[in-house]
Tab-separated table of C-alpha atoms in Angstrom:
chain	number	residue	atom	x	y	z
Q	28	VAL	CA	-71.396	179.477	-1.304
Q	29	ALA	CA	-72.735	180.884	1.944
Q	30	LEU	CA	-71.527	182.235	5.253
Q	31	TYR	CA	-73.652	181.993	8.358
Q	32	GLY	CA	-72.437	183.764	11.481
Q	33	GLY	CA	-75.366	184.170	13.821
Q	34	ARG	CA	-79.002	183.419	14.615
Q	35	GLY	CA	-82.162	185.447	14.521
Q	36	GLU	CA	-83.141	188.544	12.627
Q	37	LYS	CA	-80.325	190.866	11.608
Q	38	THR	CA	-80.884	194.165	13.419
Q	39	ALA	CA	-77.727	196.108	12.472
Q	40	SER	CA	-74.942	196.256	9.915
Q	41	LYS	CA	-71.337	195.305	10.664
Q	42	THR	CA	-72.181	193.471	13.891
Q	43	LEU	CA	-70.464	190.408	15.319
Q	44	ASN	CA	-70.066	187.606	12.794
Q	45	ARG	CA	-69.230	184.333	14.537
Q	46	SER	CA	-67.661	182.907	11.363
Q	47	THR	CA	-65.041	185.605	11.001
Q	48	ASP	CA	-64.835	187.610	14.231
Q	49	THR	CA	-64.684	185.088	17.085
Q	50	VAL	CA	-62.044	182.515	17.961
Q	51	ARG	CA	-62.489	179.072	19.499
Q	52	GLN	CA	-60.148	176.260	20.422
Q	53	PRO	CA	-59.919	173.965	17.374
Q	54	GLY	CA	-59.425	170.759	19.364
Q	55	SER	CA	-59.011	167.577	17.374
Q	56	THR	CA	-59.580	169.307	14.030
Q	57	PHE	CA	-55.904	170.347	14.298
Q	58	LYS	CA	-54.592	166.760	14.280
Q	59	ILE	CA	-54.725	166.535	10.509
Q	60	LEU	CA	-53.545	170.097	9.881
Q	61	ALA	CA	-50.685	170.304	12.402
Q	62	ALA	CA	-49.418	166.714	12.485
Q	63	TYR	CA	-50.558	164.367	9.735
Q	64	ALA	CA	-50.489	166.713	6.711
Q	65	PRO	CA	-46.883	167.868	7.301
Q	66	ALA	CA	-45.780	164.294	8.088
Q	67	ILE	CA	-47.249	163.051	4.814
Q	68	ASP	CA	-45.911	166.012	2.839
Q	69	CYS	CA	-42.382	166.288	4.296
Q	70	TYR	CA	-41.567	162.959	5.941
Q	71	GLY	CA	-42.856	160.505	3.352
Q	72	LYS	CA	-45.562	159.181	5.655
Q	73	THR	CA	-48.782	157.776	4.219
Q	74	LEU	CA	-52.208	156.945	5.606
Q	75	ALA	CA	-50.833	153.419	6.026
Q	76	SER	CA	-47.865	154.548	8.191
Q	77	VAL	CA	-47.990	152.878	11.604
Q	78	TYR	CA	-47.281	154.019	15.161
Q	79	ASN	CA	-47.813	152.318	18.477
Q	80	ASP	CA	-50.740	153.764	20.397
Q	81	ALA	CA	-49.157	153.197	23.803
Q	82	PRO	CA	-48.569	155.388	26.878
Q	83	PHE	CA	-46.585	158.490	25.893
Q	84	TRP	CA	-45.194	161.444	27.841
Q	85	TYR	CA	-43.688	164.663	26.568
Q	86	THR	CA	-41.833	167.323	28.491
Q	87	TYR	CA	-43.433	170.719	28.799
Q	88	THR	CA	-41.638	173.012	31.220
Q	89	GLU	CA	-40.055	170.876	33.943
Q	90	GLU	CA	-42.782	168.300	34.414
Q	91	PRO	CA	-43.562	165.527	31.891
Q	92	LYS	CA	-47.175	165.363	30.749
Q	93	GLU	CA	-48.916	162.162	29.737
Q	94	VAL	CA	-50.920	162.239	26.537
Q	95	LEU	CA	-54.292	160.618	27.159
Q	96	ASN	CA	-56.726	159.309	24.586
Q	97	TYR	CA	-60.394	160.136	25.015
Q	98	THR	CA	-61.069	156.513	25.962
Q	99	ARG	CA	-58.214	156.512	28.503
Q	100	SER	CA	-57.023	153.286	26.837
Q	101	HIS	CA	-54.572	152.311	24.099
Q	102	SER	CA	-55.021	150.199	20.980
Q	103	GLY	CA	-51.457	149.188	20.086
Q	104	MET	CA	-50.164	149.383	16.525
Q	105	MET	CA	-52.375	151.415	14.192
Q	106	SER	CA	-52.138	153.313	10.936
Q	107	TYR	CA	-52.572	157.041	10.438
Q	108	ARG	CA	-55.880	156.242	8.758
Q	109	GLU	CA	-57.138	154.408	11.858
Q	110	ALA	CA	-55.781	157.156	14.128
Q	111	ILE	CA	-57.636	159.822	12.146
Q	112	ILE	CA	-60.868	157.827	12.168
Q	113	GLY	CA	-60.588	157.260	15.935
Q	114	SER	CA	-59.194	160.758	16.669
Q	115	VAL	CA	-56.365	159.158	18.687
Q	116	ASN	CA	-54.465	161.782	20.719
Q	117	VAL	CA	-51.319	159.726	21.331
Q	118	MET	CA	-50.791	159.108	17.616
Q	119	ALA	CA	-51.157	162.804	16.738
Q	120	VAL	CA	-48.743	163.936	19.455
Q	121	LYS	CA	-46.179	161.244	18.551
Q	122	THR	CA	-46.385	162.334	14.924
Q	123	LEU	CA	-45.939	166.022	15.767
Q	124	THR	CA	-43.040	165.157	18.082
Q	125	GLU	CA	-41.307	163.297	15.245
Q	126	ILE	CA	-41.779	166.028	12.638
Q	127	THR	CA	-41.199	168.772	15.270
Q	128	PRO	CA	-43.744	171.218	16.622
Q	129	GLN	CA	-42.004	173.967	14.619
Q	130	LEU	CA	-42.843	172.256	11.309
Q	131	GLY	CA	-46.465	171.762	12.375
Q	132	PHE	CA	-46.665	175.438	13.383
Q	133	ASP	CA	-45.121	176.552	10.075
Q	134	TYR	CA	-47.666	174.504	8.138
Q	135	LEU	CA	-50.527	176.094	10.050
Q	136	MET	CA	-49.144	179.556	9.357
Q	137	ASN	CA	-48.935	178.688	5.643
Q	138	MET	CA	-52.589	177.598	5.796
Q	139	GLY	CA	-53.620	181.118	6.732
Q	140	PHE	CA	-53.999	181.023	10.504
Q	141	THR	CA	-53.475	184.492	11.973
Q	142	THR	CA	-54.160	183.932	15.676
Q	143	LEU	CA	-51.360	181.469	16.473
Q	144	VAL	CA	-48.704	182.625	18.940
Q	145	GLU	CA	-45.040	182.093	18.130
Q	146	SER	CA	-43.916	183.654	21.408
Q	147	GLU	CA	-45.745	186.102	23.639
Q	148	THR	CA	-44.775	187.363	27.088
Q	149	TYR	CA	-47.593	188.324	29.425
Q	150	ALA	CA	-47.434	191.015	32.135
Q	151	ASP	CA	-46.687	188.418	34.827
Q	152	GLY	CA	-43.617	187.251	32.858
Q	153	THR	CA	-45.205	184.043	31.607
Q	154	VAL	CA	-44.171	183.204	28.054
Q	155	TYR	CA	-46.735	181.499	25.830
Q	156	SER	CA	-46.035	179.740	22.549
Q	157	ASP	CA	-48.102	177.474	20.341
Q	158	ILE	CA	-44.933	175.737	19.131
Q	159	GLN	CA	-45.308	172.668	21.349
Q	160	GLN	CA	-46.816	169.174	21.301
Q	161	SER	CA	-50.252	170.313	22.467
Q	162	LEU	CA	-50.554	172.011	19.059
Q	163	ALA	CA	-51.445	168.599	17.599
Q	164	LEU	CA	-54.510	168.485	19.860
Q	165	GLY	CA	-55.591	172.055	19.173
Q	166	GLY	CA	-54.392	173.245	22.574
Q	167	ILE	CA	-53.370	176.730	21.509
Q	168	THR	CA	-53.173	180.110	23.187
Q	169	ASN	CA	-55.942	182.069	21.462
Q	170	GLY	CA	-58.052	179.827	19.246
Q	171	VAL	CA	-58.899	180.162	15.539
Q	172	THR	CA	-61.822	181.449	13.491
Q	173	ASN	CA	-64.253	179.173	11.687
Q	174	LEU	CA	-63.251	180.858	8.433
Q	175	GLU	CA	-59.551	180.083	8.958
Q	176	ILE	CA	-60.116	176.416	9.747
Q	177	THR	CA	-62.440	176.054	6.764
Q	178	ALA	CA	-59.840	177.663	4.472
Q	179	ALA	CA	-57.116	175.365	5.847
Q	180	TYR	CA	-59.123	172.235	5.077
Q	181	ALA	CA	-59.965	173.681	1.653
Q	182	SER	CA	-56.225	173.904	0.949
Q	183	ILE	CA	-55.942	170.143	1.496
Q	184	ALA	CA	-58.804	169.586	-0.940
Q	185	ASN	CA	-57.044	171.979	-3.347
Q	186	THR	CA	-53.925	169.719	-3.574
Q	187	GLY	CA	-52.164	171.707	-0.864
Q	188	VAL	CA	-52.601	175.157	-2.377
Q	189	TYR	CA	-53.965	177.768	0.027
Q	190	VAL	CA	-56.404	180.272	-1.435
Q	191	GLU	CA	-57.434	183.192	0.750
Q	192	PRO	CA	-61.201	183.183	1.200
Q	193	ILE	CA	-63.075	186.042	-0.445
Q	194	PHE	CA	-66.660	187.186	-0.102
């Protein structure tokens, strides 16, 4: 119904709109979009599906990285529902690892995200890609707009059908 992209009195037309023109790291808001939604849709998982919240490492480049929960502790067996409520990092990364980062990335692209990086080589030769386990935690190259993340969640509420936002 409304779009709010700044504070204070508007002093010019076509200026920066923080809702549509700036990107930020999505963080834990990506857990549902990149990991749980595709797992439920394509892998027959449900909110009652269970994983073990236990120490977990994944390999990125040559060195394994440990996935840490915010609390730096683990809770053992838990359902997707509990993992979503507690925003449990290990559960999201294990889920994305099972369904593959590529599937999570494809789902995000289908939800209208335009700033994700499939593969990009920088001047120093470093190659960046958002198709990796950190995608489940919102650890992406460029960030997303508030409008894109709102539209993605709206597609879940709309029985999985993405509708491009209009003004």
